[in-house]
């Protein structure tokens, strides 16, 4: 029973269970002893690396779709649910999620924010691996140099990235990286997490916003509320996946950020 249920969780594209059976098995697995789950871990690994799963990424490349980069900036995009990038990439080809640790951007954060960033990345990395068999590729450096290199390594034809951040350092990094990707022939797919659509100031300059908050709130209430989307039903992993440098310990980030701040203050 454990094997059947876990097979459906790790390889949903290979079976289509009836809703009642799937719900029963999901409830049963939540109550299953941890020893039983440990016993079937080799089975989970075998399913995640089944030839049918590996063949799917090759088939996508053969169809001309190419690998799909999902660039995770850390700016309100470290999640699976209601994520326009993962949703679009999952329908287009094999998915390669990438986080680029840019010291000039991320290591300027204070320690509490660095800890939140690290926790979110660790949680997302585990969810991608356990639920989809997908590796989070972590690289270090400037995004404008790193992302075109990763795209070349995996033959990516598109990169999905959230809309420009409100904070200047990340916004500058996003625009430079998007320009570099476009120059290398990678298509850009932008998405945003807006809660309402049809707002007259959407995508426009800040000067087009209503002059007062009451006017802004009134106009916002008139815009269409967008329902949140769930997590993708399936993500196709790329085989082989580009190498990842892995997530360092958060204390190493904090120490490096402190050293950089001290050096900048002394300069």
PDB file of C-alpha atoms in Angstrom:
ATOM      1  CA  UNK A   1       0.000   0.000   0.000  1.00  0.00           C
ATOM      2  CA  UNK A   2       2.849   2.351   0.855  1.00  0.00           C
ATOM      3  CA  UNK A   3       4.503   1.654  -2.472  1.00  0.00           C
ATOM      4  CA  UNK A   4       1.329   2.313  -4.446  1.00  0.00           C
ATOM      5  CA  UNK A   5       0.656   5.590  -2.645  1.00  0.00           C
ATOM      6  CA  UNK A   6       4.214   6.850  -2.927  1.00  0.00           C
ATOM      7  CA  UNK A   7       4.302   5.836  -6.587  1.00  0.00           C
ATOM      8  CA  UNK A   8       1.374   8.139  -7.220  1.00  0.00           C
ATOM      9  CA  UNK A   9       2.999  10.976  -5.249  1.00  0.00           C
ATOM     10  CA  UNK A  10       6.396  10.756  -6.957  1.00  0.00           C
ATOM     11  CA  UNK A  11       5.255   9.816 -10.452  1.00  0.00           C
ATOM     12  CA  UNK A  12       1.801  11.331 -11.034  1.00  0.00           C
ATOM     13  CA  UNK A  13       2.279  11.315 -14.805  1.00  0.00           C
ATOM     14  CA  UNK A  14       2.540   7.515 -14.829  1.00  0.00           C
ATOM     15  CA  UNK A  15      -0.725   6.783 -13.024  1.00  0.00           C
ATOM     16  CA  UNK A  16      -4.057   8.534 -12.759  1.00  0.00           C
ATOM     17  CA  UNK A  17      -5.690   7.292  -9.535  1.00  0.00           C
ATOM     18  CA  UNK A  18      -9.334   7.698  -8.770  1.00  0.00           C
ATOM     19  CA  UNK A  19      -9.968  10.663  -6.421  1.00  0.00           C
ATOM     20  CA  UNK A  20     -11.392   8.556  -3.586  1.00  0.00           C
ATOM     21  CA  UNK A  21      -8.498   6.107  -3.704  1.00  0.00           C
ATOM     22  CA  UNK A  22      -5.955   8.934  -3.842  1.00  0.00           C
ATOM     23  CA  UNK A  23      -7.542  10.708  -0.876  1.00  0.00           C
ATOM     24  CA  UNK A  24      -7.661   7.481   1.144  1.00  0.00           C
ATOM     25  CA  UNK A  25      -4.035   6.661   0.408  1.00  0.00           C
ATOM     26  CA  UNK A  26      -2.907  10.211   1.208  1.00  0.00           C
ATOM     27  CA  UNK A  27      -4.649  10.057   4.590  1.00  0.00           C
ATOM     28  CA  UNK A  28      -3.246   6.585   5.225  1.00  0.00           C
ATOM     29  CA  UNK A  29       0.304   7.684   4.435  1.00  0.00           C
ATOM     30  CA  UNK A  30       0.077  10.629   6.806  1.00  0.00           C
ATOM     31  CA  UNK A  31      -0.608   8.142   9.588  1.00  0.00           C
ATOM     32  CA  UNK A  32       1.935   5.567   8.456  1.00  0.00           C
ATOM     33  CA  UNK A  33       4.807   4.702  10.806  1.00  0.00           C
ATOM     34  CA  UNK A  34       8.097   6.352   9.969  1.00  0.00           C
ATOM     35  CA  UNK A  35       9.811   2.939   9.701  1.00  0.00           C
ATOM     36  CA  UNK A  36       7.553   1.960   6.832  1.00  0.00           C
ATOM     37  CA  UNK A  37       8.379   5.169   4.987  1.00  0.00           C
ATOM     38  CA  UNK A  38      12.088   4.641   5.512  1.00  0.00           C
ATOM     39  CA  UNK A  39      11.764   1.129   4.097  1.00  0.00           C
ATOM     40  CA  UNK A  40      10.420   2.386   0.776  1.00  0.00           C
ATOM     41  CA  UNK A  41      12.914   5.181   0.199  1.00  0.00           C
ATOM     42  CA  UNK A  42      14.814   3.046  -2.339  1.00  0.00           C
ATOM     43  CA  UNK A  43      11.535   2.672  -4.206  1.00  0.00           C
ATOM     44  CA  UNK A  44      11.071   6.467  -4.261  1.00  0.00           C
ATOM     45  CA  UNK A  45      14.566   6.901  -5.666  1.00  0.00           C
ATOM     46  CA  UNK A  46      13.931   4.258  -8.338  1.00  0.00           C
ATOM     47  CA  UNK A  47      10.716   5.962  -9.465  1.00  0.00           C
ATOM     48  CA  UNK A  48      12.341   9.415  -9.594  1.00  0.00           C
ATOM     49  CA  UNK A  49      15.092   8.020 -11.822  1.00  0.00           C
ATOM     50  CA  UNK A  50      12.854   5.778 -13.909  1.00  0.00           C
ATOM     51  CA  UNK A  51      13.704   5.828 -17.647  1.00  0.00           C
ATOM     52  CA  UNK A  52      10.260   7.218 -18.456  1.00  0.00           C
ATOM     53  CA  UNK A  53      10.983  10.288 -16.335  1.00  0.00           C
ATOM     54  CA  UNK A  54      14.411  10.766 -17.883  1.00  0.00           C
ATOM     55  CA  UNK A  55      13.064  10.234 -21.370  1.00  0.00           C
ATOM     56  CA  UNK A  56      10.522  13.002 -20.875  1.00  0.00           C
ATOM     57  CA  UNK A  57      13.192  15.740 -20.729  1.00  0.00           C
ATOM     58  CA  UNK A  58      14.908  14.343 -23.805  1.00  0.00           C
ATOM     59  CA  UNK A  59      11.564  14.248 -25.615  1.00  0.00           C
ATOM     60  CA  UNK A  60      10.942  17.885 -24.746  1.00  0.00           C
ATOM     61  CA  UNK A  61      14.321  18.858 -26.177  1.00  0.00           C
ATOM     62  CA  UNK A  62      13.600  16.819 -29.321  1.00  0.00           C
ATOM     63  CA  UNK A  63      10.351  18.702 -29.776  1.00  0.00           C
ATOM     64  CA  UNK A  64      12.264  21.984 -29.769  1.00  0.00           C
ATOM     65  CA  UNK A  65      10.969  23.185 -26.390  1.00  0.00           C
ATOM     66  CA  UNK A  66      14.378  23.174 -24.734  1.00  0.00           C
ATOM     67  CA  UNK A  67      15.081  23.419 -21.023  1.00  0.00           C
ATOM     68  CA  UNK A  68      13.251  26.089 -19.050  1.00  0.00           C
ATOM     69  CA  UNK A  69      15.220  28.095 -16.502  1.00  0.00           C
ATOM     70  CA  UNK A  70      13.248  29.370 -13.523  1.00  0.00           C
ATOM     71  CA  UNK A  71      15.372  32.120 -11.987  1.00  0.00           C
ATOM     72  CA  UNK A  72      14.592  32.477  -8.290  1.00  0.00           C
ATOM     73  CA  UNK A  73      15.705  35.922  -7.166  1.00  0.00           C
ATOM     74  CA  UNK A  74      14.609  35.676  -3.537  1.00  0.00           C
ATOM     75  CA  UNK A  75      12.238  38.598  -4.120  1.00  0.00           C
ATOM     76  CA  UNK A  76       8.859  37.084  -3.196  1.00  0.00           C
ATOM     77  CA  UNK A  77       9.355  34.098  -5.511  1.00  0.00           C
ATOM     78  CA  UNK A  78      10.682  31.335  -3.251  1.00  0.00           C
ATOM     79  CA  UNK A  79       7.618  29.110  -3.385  1.00  0.00           C
ATOM     80  CA  UNK A  80       5.889  26.516  -5.545  1.00  0.00           C
ATOM     81  CA  UNK A  81       2.234  27.511  -5.165  1.00  0.00           C
ATOM     82  CA  UNK A  82       0.934  30.527  -7.086  1.00  0.00           C
ATOM     83  CA  UNK A  83       4.253  30.806  -8.952  1.00  0.00           C
ATOM     84  CA  UNK A  84       3.829  31.967 -12.528  1.00  0.00           C
ATOM     85  CA  UNK A  85       7.338  30.881 -13.476  1.00  0.00           C
ATOM     86  CA  UNK A  86       6.987  27.261 -12.411  1.00  0.00           C
ATOM     87  CA  UNK A  87       3.477  27.103 -13.861  1.00  0.00           C
ATOM     88  CA  UNK A  88       4.570  28.275 -17.315  1.00  0.00           C
ATOM     89  CA  UNK A  89       7.836  26.322 -17.322  1.00  0.00           C
ATOM     90  CA  UNK A  90       6.127  23.068 -16.364  1.00  0.00           C
ATOM     91  CA  UNK A  91       4.036  23.233 -19.541  1.00  0.00           C
ATOM     92  CA  UNK A  92       6.960  24.070 -21.816  1.00  0.00           C
ATOM     93  CA  UNK A  93       9.721  21.547 -21.084  1.00  0.00           C
ATOM     94  CA  UNK A  94      12.235  20.271 -18.557  1.00  0.00           C
ATOM     95  CA  UNK A  95      12.563  22.650 -15.600  1.00  0.00           C
ATOM     96  CA  UNK A  96      15.842  23.944 -14.153  1.00  0.00           C
ATOM     97  CA  UNK A  97      15.282  26.168 -11.094  1.00  0.00           C
ATOM     98  CA  UNK A  98      18.272  28.416 -10.379  1.00  0.00           C
ATOM     99  CA  UNK A  99      19.186  30.641  -7.457  1.00  0.00           C
ATOM    100  CA  UNK A 100      22.176  32.941  -7.956  1.00  0.00           C
ATOM    101  CA  UNK A 101      23.730  34.183  -4.734  1.00  0.00           C
ATOM    102  CA  UNK A 102      24.925  37.652  -5.704  1.00  0.00           C
ATOM    103  CA  UNK A 103      27.156  38.979  -2.913  1.00  0.00           C
ATOM    104  CA  UNK A 104      26.523  42.575  -4.014  1.00  0.00           C
ATOM    105  CA  UNK A 105      22.772  42.047  -3.554  1.00  0.00           C
ATOM    106  CA  UNK A 106      22.035  39.308  -1.036  1.00  0.00           C
ATOM    107  CA  UNK A 107      24.974  39.808   1.327  1.00  0.00           C
ATOM    108  CA  UNK A 108      23.909  43.396   1.880  1.00  0.00           C
ATOM    109  CA  UNK A 109      20.944  42.046   3.849  1.00  0.00           C
ATOM    110  CA  UNK A 110      20.936  42.203   7.678  1.00  0.00           C
ATOM    111  CA  UNK A 111      21.267  38.884   9.570  1.00  0.00           C
ATOM    112  CA  UNK A 112      17.508  38.370  10.214  1.00  0.00           C
ATOM    113  CA  UNK A 113      16.749  38.765   6.519  1.00  0.00           C
ATOM    114  CA  UNK A 114      19.597  36.431   5.563  1.00  0.00           C
ATOM    115  CA  UNK A 115      18.198  33.801   7.925  1.00  0.00           C
ATOM    116  CA  UNK A 116      14.730  34.116   6.376  1.00  0.00           C
ATOM    117  CA  UNK A 117      16.233  33.831   2.900  1.00  0.00           C
ATOM    118  CA  UNK A 118      18.213  30.734   3.867  1.00  0.00           C
ATOM    119  CA  UNK A 119      15.191  29.041   5.481  1.00  0.00           C
ATOM    120  CA  UNK A 120      13.036  29.737   2.428  1.00  0.00           C
ATOM    121  CA  UNK A 121      15.686  28.384   0.054  1.00  0.00           C
ATOM    122  CA  UNK A 122      16.277  25.277   2.163  1.00  0.00           C
ATOM    123  CA  UNK A 123      12.551  24.570   2.304  1.00  0.00           C
ATOM    124  CA  UNK A 124      12.111  25.092  -1.441  1.00  0.00           C
ATOM    125  CA  UNK A 125      15.139  22.927  -2.233  1.00  0.00           C
ATOM    126  CA  UNK A 126      13.700  20.079  -0.158  1.00  0.00           C
ATOM    127  CA  UNK A 127      10.220  20.418  -1.695  1.00  0.00           C
ATOM    128  CA  UNK A 128      11.570  20.389  -5.251  1.00  0.00           C
ATOM    129  CA  UNK A 129      13.619  17.271  -4.563  1.00  0.00           C
ATOM    130  CA  UNK A 130      11.042  15.319  -2.570  1.00  0.00           C
ATOM    131  CA  UNK A 131       7.906  16.196  -4.521  1.00  0.00           C
ATOM    132  CA  UNK A 132       9.244  16.449  -8.084  1.00  0.00           C
ATOM    133  CA  UNK A 133      12.746  14.954  -8.175  1.00  0.00           C
ATOM    134  CA  UNK A 134      14.059  18.331  -9.378  1.00  0.00           C
ATOM    135  CA  UNK A 135      17.377  19.818  -8.268  1.00  0.00           C
ATOM    136  CA  UNK A 136      17.684  23.443  -7.193  1.00  0.00           C
ATOM    137  CA  UNK A 137      20.827  24.736  -8.912  1.00  0.00           C
ATOM    138  CA  UNK A 138      22.677  27.176  -6.651  1.00  0.00           C
ATOM    139  CA  UNK A 139      25.471  29.295  -8.111  1.00  0.00           C
ATOM    140  CA  UNK A 140      27.413  32.285  -6.843  1.00  0.00           C
ATOM    141  CA  UNK A 141      28.286  35.494  -8.672  1.00  0.00           C
ATOM    142  CA  UNK A 142      26.644  38.194 -10.710  1.00  0.00           C
ATOM    143  CA  UNK A 143      23.397  36.996 -12.266  1.00  0.00           C
ATOM    144  CA  UNK A 144      24.231  38.620 -15.614  1.00  0.00           C
ATOM    145  CA  UNK A 145      27.287  36.353 -15.930  1.00  0.00           C
ATOM    146  CA  UNK A 146      26.002  33.214 -14.182  1.00  0.00           C
ATOM    147  CA  UNK A 147      22.605  32.782 -15.846  1.00  0.00           C
ATOM    148  CA  UNK A 148      23.790  32.800 -19.482  1.00  0.00           C
ATOM    149  CA  UNK A 149      26.423  30.225 -18.469  1.00  0.00           C
ATOM    150  CA  UNK A 150      23.808  27.949 -16.875  1.00  0.00           C
ATOM    151  CA  UNK A 151      21.555  28.401 -19.914  1.00  0.00           C
ATOM    152  CA  UNK A 152      24.397  27.328 -22.177  1.00  0.00           C
ATOM    153  CA  UNK A 153      25.185  24.287 -20.007  1.00  0.00           C
ATOM    154  CA  UNK A 154      21.647  22.931 -20.159  1.00  0.00           C
ATOM    155  CA  UNK A 155      20.546  24.210 -23.572  1.00  0.00           C
ATOM    156  CA  UNK A 156      17.834  26.436 -22.121  1.00  0.00           C
ATOM    157  CA  UNK A 157      15.641  28.287 -24.577  1.00  0.00           C
ATOM    158  CA  UNK A 158      13.690  30.370 -22.049  1.00  0.00           C
ATOM    159  CA  UNK A 159      14.095  31.865 -18.588  1.00  0.00           C
ATOM    160  CA  UNK A 160      11.138  32.593 -16.323  1.00  0.00           C
ATOM    161  CA  UNK A 161      11.687  35.409 -13.831  1.00  0.00           C
ATOM    162  CA  UNK A 162       9.476  37.496 -11.594  1.00  0.00           C
ATOM    163  CA  UNK A 163       8.796  41.138 -12.474  1.00  0.00           C
ATOM    164  CA  UNK A 164      11.344  43.776 -11.472  1.00  0.00           C
ATOM    165  CA  UNK A 165      11.801  44.084  -7.733  1.00  0.00           C
ATOM    166  CA  UNK A 166      10.944  47.287  -5.879  1.00  0.00           C
ATOM    167  CA  UNK A 167      14.422  47.387  -4.303  1.00  0.00           C
ATOM    168  CA  UNK A 168      17.058  48.984  -6.533  1.00  0.00           C
ATOM    169  CA  UNK A 169      19.938  46.468  -6.113  1.00  0.00           C
ATOM    170  CA  UNK A 170      17.841  43.469  -7.162  1.00  0.00           C
ATOM    171  CA  UNK A 171      16.029  45.450  -9.856  1.00  0.00           C
ATOM    172  CA  UNK A 172      19.355  46.470 -11.405  1.00  0.00           C
ATOM    173  CA  UNK A 173      20.546  42.842 -11.244  1.00  0.00           C
ATOM    174  CA  UNK A 174      17.334  41.599 -12.880  1.00  0.00           C
ATOM    175  CA  UNK A 175      17.539  44.032 -15.763  1.00  0.00           C
ATOM    176  CA  UNK A 176      21.219  43.337 -16.416  1.00  0.00           C
ATOM    177  CA  UNK A 177      20.704  39.562 -16.316  1.00  0.00           C
ATOM    178  CA  UNK A 178      17.639  39.726 -18.568  1.00  0.00           C
ATOM    179  CA  UNK A 179      19.603  41.771 -21.110  1.00  0.00           C
ATOM    180  CA  UNK A 180      22.484  39.266 -20.996  1.00  0.00           C
ATOM    181  CA  UNK A 181      20.101  36.336 -21.472  1.00  0.00           C
ATOM    182  CA  UNK A 182      18.387  38.045 -24.395  1.00  0.00           C
ATOM    183  CA  UNK A 183      21.784  38.714 -26.007  1.00  0.00           C
ATOM    184  CA  UNK A 184      22.580  34.999 -25.710  1.00  0.00           C
ATOM    185  CA  UNK A 185      19.340  34.019 -27.440  1.00  0.00           C
ATOM    186  CA  UNK A 186      17.335  32.980 -24.382  1.00  0.00           C
ATOM    187  CA  UNK A 187      13.702  34.115 -24.379  1.00  0.00           C
ATOM    188  CA  UNK A 188      12.489  35.994 -21.298  1.00  0.00           C
ATOM    189  CA  UNK A 189       9.192  35.068 -19.666  1.00  0.00           C
ATOM    190  CA  UNK A 190       8.230  37.599 -16.983  1.00  0.00           C
ATOM    191  CA  UNK A 191       5.513  37.011 -14.406  1.00  0.00           C
ATOM    192  CA  UNK A 192       4.233  38.786 -11.321  1.00  0.00           C
ATOM    193  CA  UNK A 193       2.351  37.959  -8.175  1.00  0.00           C
ATOM    194  CA  UNK A 194      -0.186  40.745  -8.459  1.00  0.00           C
ATOM    195  CA  UNK A 195      -3.343  40.105  -6.445  1.00  0.00           C
ATOM    196  CA  UNK A 196      -5.496  42.158  -8.806  1.00  0.00           C
ATOM    197  CA  UNK A 197      -5.527  42.547 -12.589  1.00  0.00           C
ATOM    198  CA  UNK A 198      -6.636  45.362 -14.863  1.00  0.00           C
ATOM    199  CA  UNK A 199      -5.260  48.117 -12.649  1.00  0.00           C
ATOM    200  CA  UNK A 200      -4.660  51.272 -14.723  1.00  0.00           C
ATOM    201  CA  UNK A 201      -1.215  51.815 -13.190  1.00  0.00           C
ATOM    202  CA  UNK A 202      -0.012  48.260 -13.784  1.00  0.00           C
ATOM    203  CA  UNK A 203       3.334  48.364 -15.581  1.00  0.00           C
ATOM    204  CA  UNK A 204       3.250  52.153 -15.723  1.00  0.00           C
ATOM    205  CA  UNK A 205       5.374  54.756 -13.964  1.00  0.00           C
ATOM    206  CA  UNK A 206       4.694  55.591 -10.330  1.00  0.00           C
ATOM    207  CA  UNK A 207       3.480  59.036 -11.416  1.00  0.00           C
ATOM    208  CA  UNK A 208       0.347  57.394 -12.817  1.00  0.00           C
ATOM    209  CA  UNK A 209      -0.706  56.176  -9.373  1.00  0.00           C
ATOM    210  CA  UNK A 210      -3.628  57.985  -7.713  1.00  0.00           C
ATOM    211  CA  UNK A 211      -2.329  60.943  -5.666  1.00  0.00           C
ATOM    212  CA  UNK A 212      -3.831  59.864  -2.333  1.00  0.00           C
ATOM    213  CA  UNK A 213      -4.215  56.529  -0.579  1.00  0.00           C
ATOM    214  CA  UNK A 214      -8.042  56.687  -0.358  1.00  0.00           C
ATOM    215  CA  UNK A 215      -8.192  57.209  -4.142  1.00  0.00           C
ATOM    216  CA  UNK A 216      -5.694  54.396  -4.671  1.00  0.00           C
ATOM    217  CA  UNK A 217      -7.644  52.019  -2.383  1.00  0.00           C
ATOM    218  CA  UNK A 218     -10.894  52.839  -4.158  1.00  0.00           C
ATOM    219  CA  UNK A 219      -9.347  52.215  -7.585  1.00  0.00           C
ATOM    220  CA  UNK A 220      -7.717  48.992  -6.388  1.00  0.00           C
ATOM    221  CA  UNK A 221     -11.014  47.612  -5.098  1.00  0.00           C
ATOM    222  CA  UNK A 222     -12.465  48.121  -8.585  1.00  0.00           C
ATOM    223  CA  UNK A 223      -9.775  45.885 -10.137  1.00  0.00           C
ATOM    224  CA  UNK A 224     -10.397  42.174 -10.667  1.00  0.00           C
ATOM    225  CA  UNK A 225      -9.221  39.950  -7.807  1.00  0.00           C
ATOM    226  CA  UNK A 226      -6.947  37.171  -9.067  1.00  0.00           C
ATOM    227  CA  UNK A 227      -7.416  33.743  -7.493  1.00  0.00           C
ATOM    228  CA  UNK A 228      -4.232  32.140  -6.203  1.00  0.00           C
ATOM    229  CA  UNK A 229      -2.999  29.142  -8.194  1.00  0.00           C
ATOM    230  CA  UNK A 230      -1.790  25.902  -6.664  1.00  0.00           C
ATOM    231  CA  UNK A 231       1.561  24.194  -7.097  1.00  0.00           C
ATOM    232  CA  UNK A 232       2.334  22.516 -10.440  1.00  0.00           C
ATOM    233  CA  UNK A 233       0.992  18.967 -10.737  1.00  0.00           C
ATOM    234  CA  UNK A 234       4.303  17.839 -12.228  1.00  0.00           C
ATOM    235  CA  UNK A 235       7.731  19.232 -13.041  1.00  0.00           C
ATOM    236  CA  UNK A 236       9.985  17.432 -15.505  1.00  0.00           C
ATOM    237  CA  UNK A 237      13.593  17.269 -14.268  1.00  0.00           C
ATOM    238  CA  UNK A 238      16.400  17.794 -16.753  1.00  0.00           C
ATOM    239  CA  UNK A 239      18.763  14.843 -17.094  1.00  0.00           C
ATOM    240  CA  UNK A 240      21.603  15.487 -16.598  1.00  0.00           C
ATOM    241  CA  UNK A 241      21.083  18.593 -14.498  1.00  0.00           C
ATOM    242  CA  UNK A 242      23.661  21.407 -14.304  1.00  0.00           C
ATOM    243  CA  UNK A 243      25.873  21.121 -11.241  1.00  0.00           C
ATOM    244  CA  UNK A 244      24.903  23.002  -8.114  1.00  0.00           C
ATOM    245  CA  UNK A 245      27.314  24.561  -5.647  1.00  0.00           C
ATOM    246  CA  UNK A 246      24.795  23.852  -2.893  1.00  0.00           C
ATOM    247  CA  UNK A 247      23.555  26.072  -0.107  1.00  0.00           C
ATOM    248  CA  UNK A 248      26.247  27.036   2.411  1.00  0.00           C
ATOM    249  CA  UNK A 249      25.400  27.365   6.091  1.00  0.00           C
ATOM    250  CA  UNK A 250      23.563  30.551   6.991  1.00  0.00           C
ATOM    251  CA  UNK A 251      26.210  31.506   9.544  1.00  0.00           C
ATOM    252  CA  UNK A 252      28.778  31.579   6.745  1.00  0.00           C
ATOM    253  CA  UNK A 253      26.575  34.063   4.884  1.00  0.00           C
ATOM    254  CA  UNK A 254      26.206  36.242   7.963  1.00  0.00           C
ATOM    255  CA  UNK A 255      29.943  36.224   8.665  1.00  0.00           C
ATOM    256  CA  UNK A 256      30.757  37.114   5.063  1.00  0.00           C
ATOM    257  CA  UNK A 257      28.169  39.899   5.041  1.00  0.00           C
ATOM    258  CA  UNK A 258      29.609  41.334   8.255  1.00  0.00           C
ATOM    259  CA  UNK A 259      33.153  41.220   6.838  1.00  0.00           C
ATOM    260  CA  UNK A 260      32.011  42.946   3.638  1.00  0.00           C
ATOM    261  CA  UNK A 261      30.216  45.660   5.627  1.00  0.00           C
ATOM    262  CA  UNK A 262      33.285  46.238   7.808  1.00  0.00           C
ATOM    263  CA  UNK A 263      35.520  46.500   4.736  1.00  0.00           C
ATOM    264  CA  UNK A 264      33.148  48.944   3.098  1.00  0.00           C
ATOM    265  CA  UNK A 265      33.028  51.085   6.244  1.00  0.00           C
ATOM    266  CA  UNK A 266      36.827  51.150   6.491  1.00  0.00           C
ATOM    267  CA  UNK A 267      37.266  52.136   2.837  1.00  0.00           C
TER     268      UNK A 267
END
